[in-house]
Coordinates of C-alpha atoms in Angstrom, one line a residue:
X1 CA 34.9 -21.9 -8.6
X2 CA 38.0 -20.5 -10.2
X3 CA 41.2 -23.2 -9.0
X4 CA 41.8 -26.1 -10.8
X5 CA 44.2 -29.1 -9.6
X6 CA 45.7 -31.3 -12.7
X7 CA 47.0 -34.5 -12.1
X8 CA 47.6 -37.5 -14.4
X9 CA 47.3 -41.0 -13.7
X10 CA 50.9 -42.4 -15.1
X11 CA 53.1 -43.6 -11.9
X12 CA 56.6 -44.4 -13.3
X13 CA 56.8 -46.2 -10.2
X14 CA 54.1 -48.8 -11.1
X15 CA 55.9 -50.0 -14.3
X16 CA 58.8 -51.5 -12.7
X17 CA 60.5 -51.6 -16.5
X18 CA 60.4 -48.1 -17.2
X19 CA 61.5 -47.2 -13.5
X20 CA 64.3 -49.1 -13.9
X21 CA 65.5 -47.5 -17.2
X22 CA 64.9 -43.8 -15.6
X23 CA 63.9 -41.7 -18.7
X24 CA 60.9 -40.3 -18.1
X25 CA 58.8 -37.3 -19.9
X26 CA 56.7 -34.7 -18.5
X27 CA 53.0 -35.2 -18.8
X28 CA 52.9 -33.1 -22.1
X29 CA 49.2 -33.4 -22.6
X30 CA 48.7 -32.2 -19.2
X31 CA 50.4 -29.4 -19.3
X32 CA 48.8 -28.2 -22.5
X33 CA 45.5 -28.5 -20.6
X34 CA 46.6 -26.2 -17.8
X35 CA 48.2 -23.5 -20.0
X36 CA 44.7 -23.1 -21.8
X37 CA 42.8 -23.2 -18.2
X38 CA 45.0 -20.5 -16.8
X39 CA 45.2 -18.7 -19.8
X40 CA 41.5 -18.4 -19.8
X41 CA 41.6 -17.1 -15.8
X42 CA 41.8 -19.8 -13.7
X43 CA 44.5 -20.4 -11.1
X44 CA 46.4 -23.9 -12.2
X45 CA 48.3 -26.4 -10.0
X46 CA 50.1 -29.4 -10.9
X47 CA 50.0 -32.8 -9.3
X48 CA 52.6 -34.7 -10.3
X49 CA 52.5 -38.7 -9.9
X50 CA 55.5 -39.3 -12.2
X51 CA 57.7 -39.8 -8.9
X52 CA 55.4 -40.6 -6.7
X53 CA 55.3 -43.4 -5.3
X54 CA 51.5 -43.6 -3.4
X55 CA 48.3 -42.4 -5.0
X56 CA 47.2 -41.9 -1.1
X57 CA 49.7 -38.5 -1.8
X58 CA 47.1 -36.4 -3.5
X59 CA 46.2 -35.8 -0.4
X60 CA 48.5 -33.2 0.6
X61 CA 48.5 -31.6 -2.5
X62 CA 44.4 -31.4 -2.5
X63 CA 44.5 -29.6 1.1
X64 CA 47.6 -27.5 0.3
X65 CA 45.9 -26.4 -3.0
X66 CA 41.8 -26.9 -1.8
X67 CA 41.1 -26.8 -5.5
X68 CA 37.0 -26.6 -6.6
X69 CA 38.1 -28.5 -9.5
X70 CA 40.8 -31.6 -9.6
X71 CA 41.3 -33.0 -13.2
X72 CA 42.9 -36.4 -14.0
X73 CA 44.1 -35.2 -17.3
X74 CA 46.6 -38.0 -19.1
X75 CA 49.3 -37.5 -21.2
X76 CA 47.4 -38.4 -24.9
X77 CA 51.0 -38.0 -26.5
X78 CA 52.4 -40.8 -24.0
X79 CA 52.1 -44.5 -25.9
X80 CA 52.2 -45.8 -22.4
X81 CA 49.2 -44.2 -21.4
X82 CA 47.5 -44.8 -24.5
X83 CA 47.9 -49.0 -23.2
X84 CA 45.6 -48.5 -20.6
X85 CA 47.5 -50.2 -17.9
X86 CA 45.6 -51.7 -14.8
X87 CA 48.1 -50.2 -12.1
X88 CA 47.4 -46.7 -13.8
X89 CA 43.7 -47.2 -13.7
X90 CA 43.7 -48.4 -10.2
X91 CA 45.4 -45.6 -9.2
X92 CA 42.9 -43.2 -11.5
X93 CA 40.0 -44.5 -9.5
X94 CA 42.0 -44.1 -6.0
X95 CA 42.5 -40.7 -6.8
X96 CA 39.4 -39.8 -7.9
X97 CA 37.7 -40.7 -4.4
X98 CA 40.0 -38.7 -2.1
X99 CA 39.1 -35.8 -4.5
X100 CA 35.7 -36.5 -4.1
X101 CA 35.4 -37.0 -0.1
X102 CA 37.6 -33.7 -0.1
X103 CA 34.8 -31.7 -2.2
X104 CA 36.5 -31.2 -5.4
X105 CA 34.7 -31.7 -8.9
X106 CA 36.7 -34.6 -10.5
X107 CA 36.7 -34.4 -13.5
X108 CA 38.8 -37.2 -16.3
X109 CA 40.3 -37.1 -19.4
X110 CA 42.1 -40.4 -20.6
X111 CA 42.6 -42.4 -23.5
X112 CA 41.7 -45.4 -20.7
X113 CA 38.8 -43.3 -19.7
X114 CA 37.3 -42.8 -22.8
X115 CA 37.1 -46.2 -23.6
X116 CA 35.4 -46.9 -20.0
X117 CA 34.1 -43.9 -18.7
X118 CA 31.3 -45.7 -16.8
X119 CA 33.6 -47.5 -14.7
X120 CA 35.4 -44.4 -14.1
X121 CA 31.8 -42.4 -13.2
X122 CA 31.3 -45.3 -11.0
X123 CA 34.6 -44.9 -9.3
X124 CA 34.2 -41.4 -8.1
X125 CA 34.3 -39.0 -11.0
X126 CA 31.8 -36.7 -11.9
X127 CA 32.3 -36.1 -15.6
X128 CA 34.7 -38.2 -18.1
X129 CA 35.8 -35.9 -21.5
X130 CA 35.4 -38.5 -24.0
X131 CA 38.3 -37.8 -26.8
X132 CA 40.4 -35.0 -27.2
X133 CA 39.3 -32.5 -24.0
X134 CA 40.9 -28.9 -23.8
X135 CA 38.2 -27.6 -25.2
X136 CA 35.8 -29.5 -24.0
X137 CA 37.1 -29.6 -20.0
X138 CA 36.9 -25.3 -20.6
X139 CA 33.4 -25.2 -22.0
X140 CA 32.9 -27.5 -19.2
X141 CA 34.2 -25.6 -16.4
X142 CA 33.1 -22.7 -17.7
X143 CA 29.3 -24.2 -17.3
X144 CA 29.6 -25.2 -14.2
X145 CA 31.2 -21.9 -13.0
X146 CA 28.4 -20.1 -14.3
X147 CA 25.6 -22.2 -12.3
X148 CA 24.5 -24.4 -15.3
X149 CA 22.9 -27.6 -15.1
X150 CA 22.1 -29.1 -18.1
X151 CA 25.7 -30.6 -19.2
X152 CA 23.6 -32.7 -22.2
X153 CA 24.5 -29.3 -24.7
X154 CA 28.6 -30.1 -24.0
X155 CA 30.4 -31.9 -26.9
X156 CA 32.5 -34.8 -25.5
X157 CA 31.2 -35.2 -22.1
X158 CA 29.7 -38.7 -20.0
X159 CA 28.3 -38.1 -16.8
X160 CA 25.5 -39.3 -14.8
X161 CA 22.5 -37.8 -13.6
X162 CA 19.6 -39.3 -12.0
X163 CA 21.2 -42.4 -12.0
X164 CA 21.2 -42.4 -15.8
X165 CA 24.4 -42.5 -16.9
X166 CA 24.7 -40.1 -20.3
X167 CA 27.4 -39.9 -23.3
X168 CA 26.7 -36.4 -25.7
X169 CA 27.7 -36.0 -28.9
X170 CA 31.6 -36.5 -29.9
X171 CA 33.2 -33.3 -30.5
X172 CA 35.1 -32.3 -33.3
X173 CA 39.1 -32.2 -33.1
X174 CA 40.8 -29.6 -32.6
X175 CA 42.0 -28.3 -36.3
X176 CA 43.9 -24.7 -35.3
X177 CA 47.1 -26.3 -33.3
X178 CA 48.8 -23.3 -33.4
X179 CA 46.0 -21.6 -31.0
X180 CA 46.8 -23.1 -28.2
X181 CA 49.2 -21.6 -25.9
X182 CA 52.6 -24.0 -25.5
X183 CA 52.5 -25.9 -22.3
X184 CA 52.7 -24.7 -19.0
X185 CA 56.1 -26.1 -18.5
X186 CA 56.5 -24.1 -15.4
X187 CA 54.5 -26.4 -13.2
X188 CA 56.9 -29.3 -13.5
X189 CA 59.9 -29.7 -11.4
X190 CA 62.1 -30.0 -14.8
X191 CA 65.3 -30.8 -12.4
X192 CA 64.1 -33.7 -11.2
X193 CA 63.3 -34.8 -14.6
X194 CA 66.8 -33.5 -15.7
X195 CA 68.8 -35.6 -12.9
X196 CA 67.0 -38.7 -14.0
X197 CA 67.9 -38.1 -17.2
X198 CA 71.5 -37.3 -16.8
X199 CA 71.9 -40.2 -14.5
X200 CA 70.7 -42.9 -16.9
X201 CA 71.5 -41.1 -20.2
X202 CA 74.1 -38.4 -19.5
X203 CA 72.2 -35.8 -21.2
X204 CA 68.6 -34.3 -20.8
X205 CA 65.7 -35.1 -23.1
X206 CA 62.5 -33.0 -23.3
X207 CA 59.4 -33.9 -25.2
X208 CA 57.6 -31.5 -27.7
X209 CA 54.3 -32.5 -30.1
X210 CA 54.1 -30.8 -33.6
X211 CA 50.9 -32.6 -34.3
X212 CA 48.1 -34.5 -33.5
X213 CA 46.5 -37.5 -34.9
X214 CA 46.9 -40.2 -37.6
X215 CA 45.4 -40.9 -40.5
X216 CA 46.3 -44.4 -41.8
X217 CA 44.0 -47.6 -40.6
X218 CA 46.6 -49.8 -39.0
X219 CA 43.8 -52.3 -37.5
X220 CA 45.2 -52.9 -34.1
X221 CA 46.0 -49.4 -33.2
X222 CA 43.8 -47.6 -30.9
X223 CA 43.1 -43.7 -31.2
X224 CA 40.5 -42.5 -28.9
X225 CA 41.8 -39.2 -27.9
X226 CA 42.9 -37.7 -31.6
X227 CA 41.3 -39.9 -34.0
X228 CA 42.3 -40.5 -37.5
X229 CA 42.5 -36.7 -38.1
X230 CA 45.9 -35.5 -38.5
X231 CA 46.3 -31.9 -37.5
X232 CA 49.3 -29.7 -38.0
X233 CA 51.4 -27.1 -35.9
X234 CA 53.0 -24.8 -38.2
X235 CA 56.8 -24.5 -38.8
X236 CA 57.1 -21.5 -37.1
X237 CA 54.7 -22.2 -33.8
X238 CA 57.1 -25.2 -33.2
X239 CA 60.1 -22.9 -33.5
X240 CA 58.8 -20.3 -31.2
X241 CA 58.3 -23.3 -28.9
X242 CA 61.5 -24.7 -29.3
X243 CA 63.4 -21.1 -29.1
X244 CA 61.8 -20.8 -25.7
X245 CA 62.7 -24.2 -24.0
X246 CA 66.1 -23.9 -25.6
X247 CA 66.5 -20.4 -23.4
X248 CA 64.5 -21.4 -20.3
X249 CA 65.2 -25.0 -19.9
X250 CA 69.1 -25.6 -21.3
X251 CA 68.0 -29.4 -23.2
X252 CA 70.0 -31.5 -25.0
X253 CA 68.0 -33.6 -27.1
X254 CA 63.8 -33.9 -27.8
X255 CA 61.9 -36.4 -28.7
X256 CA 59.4 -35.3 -31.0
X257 CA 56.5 -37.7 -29.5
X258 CA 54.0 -37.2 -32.8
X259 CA 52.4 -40.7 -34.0
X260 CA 53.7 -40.0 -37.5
X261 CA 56.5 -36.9 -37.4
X262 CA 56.4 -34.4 -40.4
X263 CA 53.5 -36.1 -42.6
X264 CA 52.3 -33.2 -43.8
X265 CA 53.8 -32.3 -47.8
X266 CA 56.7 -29.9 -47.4
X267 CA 56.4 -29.5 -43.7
X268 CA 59.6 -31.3 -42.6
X269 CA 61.6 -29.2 -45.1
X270 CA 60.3 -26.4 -44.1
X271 CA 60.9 -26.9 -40.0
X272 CA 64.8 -27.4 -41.5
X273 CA 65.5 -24.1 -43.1
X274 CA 63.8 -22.2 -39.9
X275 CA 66.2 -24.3 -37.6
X276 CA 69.4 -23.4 -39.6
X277 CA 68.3 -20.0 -39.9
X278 CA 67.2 -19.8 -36.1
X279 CA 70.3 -21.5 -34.9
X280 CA 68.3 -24.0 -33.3
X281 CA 70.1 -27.0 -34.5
X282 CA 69.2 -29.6 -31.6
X283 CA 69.7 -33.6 -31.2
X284 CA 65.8 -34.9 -31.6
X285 CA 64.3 -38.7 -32.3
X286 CA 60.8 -39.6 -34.0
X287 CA 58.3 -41.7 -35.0
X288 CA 57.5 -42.4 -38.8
X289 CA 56.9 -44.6 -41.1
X290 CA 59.0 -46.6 -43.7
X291 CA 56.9 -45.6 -47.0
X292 CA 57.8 -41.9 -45.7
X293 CA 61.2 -42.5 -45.3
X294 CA 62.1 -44.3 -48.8
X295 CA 62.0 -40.2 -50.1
X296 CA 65.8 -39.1 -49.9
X297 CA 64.8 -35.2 -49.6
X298 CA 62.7 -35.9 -46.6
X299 CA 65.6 -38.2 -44.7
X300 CA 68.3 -35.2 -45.9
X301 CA 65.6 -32.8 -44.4
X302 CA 65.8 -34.3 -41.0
X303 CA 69.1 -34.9 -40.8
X304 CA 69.8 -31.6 -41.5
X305 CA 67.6 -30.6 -38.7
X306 CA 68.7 -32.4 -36.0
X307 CA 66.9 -36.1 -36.7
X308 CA 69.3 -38.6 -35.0
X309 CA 67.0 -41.5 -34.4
X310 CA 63.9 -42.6 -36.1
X311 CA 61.5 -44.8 -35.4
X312 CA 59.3 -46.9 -37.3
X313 CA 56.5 -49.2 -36.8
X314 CA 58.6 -51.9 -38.9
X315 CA 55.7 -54.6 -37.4
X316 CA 57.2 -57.7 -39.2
X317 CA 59.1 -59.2 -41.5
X318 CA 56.2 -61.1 -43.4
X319 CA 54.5 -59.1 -45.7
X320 CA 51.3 -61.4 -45.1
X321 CA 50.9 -60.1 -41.3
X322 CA 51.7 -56.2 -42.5
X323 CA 48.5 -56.9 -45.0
X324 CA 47.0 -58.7 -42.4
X325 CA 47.4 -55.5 -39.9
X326 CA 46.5 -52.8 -42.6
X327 CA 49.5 -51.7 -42.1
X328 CA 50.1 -50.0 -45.4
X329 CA 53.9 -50.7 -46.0
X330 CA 56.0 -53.2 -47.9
X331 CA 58.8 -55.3 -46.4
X332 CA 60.8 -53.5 -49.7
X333 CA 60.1 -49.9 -47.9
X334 CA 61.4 -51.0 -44.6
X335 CA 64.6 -52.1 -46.1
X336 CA 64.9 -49.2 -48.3
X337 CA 64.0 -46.8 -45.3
X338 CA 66.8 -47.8 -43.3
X339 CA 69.7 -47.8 -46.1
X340 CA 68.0 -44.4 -46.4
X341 CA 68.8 -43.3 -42.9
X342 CA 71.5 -44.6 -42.0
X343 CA 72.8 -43.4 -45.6
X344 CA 72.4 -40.0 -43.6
X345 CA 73.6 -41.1 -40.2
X346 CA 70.0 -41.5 -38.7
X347 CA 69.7 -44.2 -36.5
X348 CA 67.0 -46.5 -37.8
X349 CA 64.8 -48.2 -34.9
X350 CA 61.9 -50.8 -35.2
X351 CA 59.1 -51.3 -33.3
X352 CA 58.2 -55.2 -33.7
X353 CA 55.1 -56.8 -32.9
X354 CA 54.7 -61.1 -32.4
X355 CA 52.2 -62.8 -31.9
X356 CA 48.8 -61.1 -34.7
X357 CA 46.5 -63.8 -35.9
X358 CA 47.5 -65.8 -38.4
X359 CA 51.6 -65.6 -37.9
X360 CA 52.9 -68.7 -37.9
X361 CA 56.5 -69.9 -37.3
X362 CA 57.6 -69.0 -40.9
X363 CA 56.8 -65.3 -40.1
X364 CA 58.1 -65.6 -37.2
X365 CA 61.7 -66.7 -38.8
X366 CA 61.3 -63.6 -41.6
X367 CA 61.0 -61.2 -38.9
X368 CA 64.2 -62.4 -37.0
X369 CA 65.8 -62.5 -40.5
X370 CA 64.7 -58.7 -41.6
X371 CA 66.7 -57.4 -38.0
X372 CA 69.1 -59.7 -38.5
X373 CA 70.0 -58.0 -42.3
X374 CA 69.0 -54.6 -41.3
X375 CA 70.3 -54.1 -38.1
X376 CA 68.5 -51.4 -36.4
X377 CA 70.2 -49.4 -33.8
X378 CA 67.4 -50.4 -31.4
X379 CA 64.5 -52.8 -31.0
X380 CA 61.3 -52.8 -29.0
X381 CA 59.4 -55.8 -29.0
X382 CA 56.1 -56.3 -28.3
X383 CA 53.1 -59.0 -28.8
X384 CA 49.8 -58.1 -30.0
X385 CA 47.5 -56.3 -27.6
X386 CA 43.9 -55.5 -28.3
X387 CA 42.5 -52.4 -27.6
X388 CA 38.4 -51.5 -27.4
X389 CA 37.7 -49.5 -30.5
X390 CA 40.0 -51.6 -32.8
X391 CA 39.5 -54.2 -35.9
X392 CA 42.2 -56.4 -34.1
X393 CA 40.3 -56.1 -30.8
X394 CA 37.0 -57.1 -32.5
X395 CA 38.7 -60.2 -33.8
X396 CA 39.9 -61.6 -30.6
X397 CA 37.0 -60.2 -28.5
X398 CA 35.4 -63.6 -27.6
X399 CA 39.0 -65.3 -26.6
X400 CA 39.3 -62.3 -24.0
X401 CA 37.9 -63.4 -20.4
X402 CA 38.3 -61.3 -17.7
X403 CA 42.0 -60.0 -18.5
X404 CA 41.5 -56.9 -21.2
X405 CA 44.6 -55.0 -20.2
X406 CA 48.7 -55.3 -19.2
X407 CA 49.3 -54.4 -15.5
X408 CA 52.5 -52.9 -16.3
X409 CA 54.6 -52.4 -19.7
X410 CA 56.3 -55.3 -19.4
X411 CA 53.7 -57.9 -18.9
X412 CA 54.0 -58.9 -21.9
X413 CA 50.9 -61.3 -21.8
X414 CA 49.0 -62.6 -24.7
X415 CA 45.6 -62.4 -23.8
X416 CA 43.8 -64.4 -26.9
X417 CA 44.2 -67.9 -28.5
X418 CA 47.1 -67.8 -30.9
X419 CA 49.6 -70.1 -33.0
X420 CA 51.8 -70.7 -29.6
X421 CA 50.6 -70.2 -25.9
X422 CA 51.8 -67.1 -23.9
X423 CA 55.0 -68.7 -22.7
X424 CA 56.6 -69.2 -26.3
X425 CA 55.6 -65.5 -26.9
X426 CA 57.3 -64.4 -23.6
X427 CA 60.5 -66.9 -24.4
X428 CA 60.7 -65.5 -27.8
X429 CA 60.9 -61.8 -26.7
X430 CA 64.5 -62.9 -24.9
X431 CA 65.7 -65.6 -27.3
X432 CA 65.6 -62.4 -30.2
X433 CA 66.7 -59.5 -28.1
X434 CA 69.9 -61.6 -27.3
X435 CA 69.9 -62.9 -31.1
X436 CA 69.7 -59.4 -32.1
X437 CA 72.6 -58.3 -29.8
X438 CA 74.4 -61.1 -31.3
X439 CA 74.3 -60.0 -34.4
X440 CA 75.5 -57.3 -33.6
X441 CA 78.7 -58.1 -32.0
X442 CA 79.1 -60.1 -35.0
X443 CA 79.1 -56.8 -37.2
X444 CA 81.5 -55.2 -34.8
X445 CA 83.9 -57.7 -34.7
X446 CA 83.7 -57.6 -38.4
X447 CA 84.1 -53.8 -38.7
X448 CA 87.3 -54.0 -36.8
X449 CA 89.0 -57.2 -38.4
X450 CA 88.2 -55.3 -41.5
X451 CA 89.6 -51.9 -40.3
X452 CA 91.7 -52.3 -37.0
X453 CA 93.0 -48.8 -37.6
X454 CA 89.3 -47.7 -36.8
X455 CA 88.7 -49.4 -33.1
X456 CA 87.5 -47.2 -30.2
X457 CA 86.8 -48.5 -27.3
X458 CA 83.0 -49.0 -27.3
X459 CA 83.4 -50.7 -30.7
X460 CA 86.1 -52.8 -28.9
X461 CA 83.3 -53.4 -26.0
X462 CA 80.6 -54.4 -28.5
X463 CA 82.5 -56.9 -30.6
X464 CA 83.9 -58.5 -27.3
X465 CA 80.4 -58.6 -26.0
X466 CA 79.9 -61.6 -28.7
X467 CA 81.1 -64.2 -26.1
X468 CA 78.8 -63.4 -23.9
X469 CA 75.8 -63.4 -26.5
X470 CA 76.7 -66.2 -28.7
X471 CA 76.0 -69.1 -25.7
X472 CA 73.4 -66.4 -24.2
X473 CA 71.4 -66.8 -27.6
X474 CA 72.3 -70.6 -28.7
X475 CA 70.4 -70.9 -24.6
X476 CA 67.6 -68.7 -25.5
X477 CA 66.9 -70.6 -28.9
X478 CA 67.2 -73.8 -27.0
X479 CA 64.6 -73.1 -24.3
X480 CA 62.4 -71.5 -27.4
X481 CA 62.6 -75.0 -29.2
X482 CA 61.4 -76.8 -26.1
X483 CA 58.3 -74.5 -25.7
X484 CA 57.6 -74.8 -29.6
X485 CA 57.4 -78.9 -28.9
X486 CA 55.4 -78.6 -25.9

């Protein structure tokens, strides 16, 4: 009982959006799961679906490996795992009964799990970690190993026995970060990674966590693997990580896939004087948020660093819907953040959210006026989506029938009775991406009529690109107008 095949259950391939735009990560979680596992003796493989293209090829790599053990173990740092997407989960449960007819133990860890881990039981696995699982999937295998029975004494465990289906106590999260060993990087095929990268980007991106967790009670966001703890790596444990894939794996840029980078008091300045004295100076992008960023130091810190983009959950433009969502923030902070940053020559970005209870078309039009003024360097628009374990999802539970969950990232649906009907939603996602483009253009062409000396080519290509997105958007608003009267 001593080999132990990880897989995860994200297939690029099944989200026909993010196959198309060819930048994907490594399943960090996983990996952090197997480095502890073969740290502590046992022999670790990797199965992974990122490429591939039918769950029905597990197969090979169950045979080839004949693990006692194979572990659907999903990337907790990955938002798009954390959205529980149908086509992932239908895959999960395919996988979990090959594994099963072939002998293994299946065991699953998943933020979609979690949340259902009787369907999961039901679909073929034998035991589902309920929140964050390294330490709970070695206790686990441990037990087994050792001929135990009685699984009830494990923290963080569902399984069924007797036809009784049986959840133990939660288990605490995982405060020591820095006692983990970094992930077993070695188990991915990083060049296949790399060429996707280099095609769609031209450069290579690589994803490190520094912490886990999130304290603040945004009311629609889900957190059933790290919680509303927030845990810390030190300075230094990051920089030995960092040192490492810098020598091993030659990287260009990281994203740094935290839910809130550098919260912790003096941490960010900190990580910035290690990597100027370490030489370690790399491109990186994060996640924050806006009251964070309205401190200068902190925005100096990470430019200094590295910090090239950042982004924030910006929500909305109407500070009714930000109260509304618990989000914490001011509409003042956001526009002060990004003066901040791009003061510094950080890219601000905005996550944007349509469609919470309550917005009406007023909001609406604040929203498209805040990215309008501010103009982020990107956008990434989204309508609400209600998640089990959530104040948001408790408030639309009854309007939800039998659809809970997106197929895919880009489904876009609004699954609960709103101001407009799905469609207007769905219309207003394009009509404000081509706005926003618009916009712009518009700056462009302004830049350069006010400094022709100053024109490169892509700012030549940008400004031009406004007579293409000045009809494209007047045709957009047009078809948005004719769904608001219907």
């Amino acid at each position: 009982m001593n080999s132990i095949l990880f897989s995860h259950s994200y297939f690029l391939r099944f989200d026909p959006k993010q196959w198309a735009i060819g930048l994907p990560y490594a399943p960090l979680g996983t990996l952090y799961a197997a480095a502890l596992m073969r740290e502590n003796g046992y022999k670790v493989s990797l199965f992974d679906t990122m490429f591939v293209a039918d769950p029905a090829e597990a197969i090979a790599a169950i045979e080839e490996n004949k693990p006692d053990f194979f572990v659907i173990y999903d990337d907790g740092f990955n938002y798009l795992t954390k959205m529980c997407l149908t086509n992932m989960r239908e895959a999960a449960f395919t996988m979990c009964k090959m594994a099963k007819a072939r002998g293994c133990i299946v065991i699953v860890s998943s933020s979609d799990s979690t949340d259902r881990y009787e369907e999961y039981l039901n679909e073929g696995a034998d035991f589902v970690i309920i929140g964050e699982a390294e330490q709970t999937l070695l206790e686990l295998v441990n037990h087994i190993k050792a001929g135990e029975k009685d699984h009830t004494i494990i923290q963080g465990l569902a399984f069924i026995n007797d036809n009784k289906t049986y959840k133990t106590l939660a288990r605490p999260v995982l405060k020591e970060l820095d006692s983990l060993p970094l992930p077993a990087w070695d188990l991915v095929d990083i060049e296949q990674y790399r060429q996707n990268w280099l095609k769609n980007a031209g450069y290579f991106s690589i994803n490190m966590s520094t912490t886990r967790g999130c304290p603040f009670k945004c009311n629609w966001c889900a957190k059933p693997i790290y919680g509303n703890r927030y845990n810390s790596r030190s300075p230094e444990n990051v920089i030995q990580e960092l040192k490492l894939l810098k020598e091993k794996y030659p990287i260009d840029h990281i994203w740094f896939c935290d839910d809130i980078f550098g919260l912790k008091p003096g941490w960010v300045m900190a990580f910035a004087k290690l990597v100027q004295k370490e030489n370690l100076r790399t491109r990186f992008k994060i996640q924050s948020r806006a009251d964070l960023l309205v401190h200068e130091e902190l925005v100096e810190a990470l430019a200094a660093s590295g910090c090239e983009n950042v982004w924030i959950g910006a929500e909305s433009g109407a500070q009714k819907i930000l109260d509304a969502m618990d989000k914490g923030i001011t509409v003042e902070q956001i526009h002060t953040a990004t003066k901040a940053m791009k003061k510094t020559g950080i890219k601000p970005s905005f996550f944007i959210q349509f469609g919470y209870p309550g917005e009406d078309k007023a909001d609406i039009a604040l929203t498209i006026k805040m990215i309008n003024e501010l103009l982020p360097f990107e956008i990434g628009i989204s309508v609400s989506y209600p998640l089990p374990g959530t104040v948001f999802y408790d408030r639309v539970k009854k309007d939800l029938n039998k659809k809970t969950n997106w197929t895919d990232s880009d489904e876009m649906a609004l699954m609960f009775s709103n101001t407009f009907p799905a469609s207007y939603y769905k219309q207003l996602h394009k009509y404000v991406h081509k706005n926003y483009h618009m916009h712009l253009a518009k700056n462009s062409l302004v830049k350069i009529i006010k400094n022709p000396l100053g024109i490169t080519g892509g700012s030549f290509k940008k400004a031009l690109s406004v007579l293409y997105y000045t009809p494209a958007t007047f045709i957009e608003r047009f078809k948005l107008n004719q769904l608001e009267k219907v």
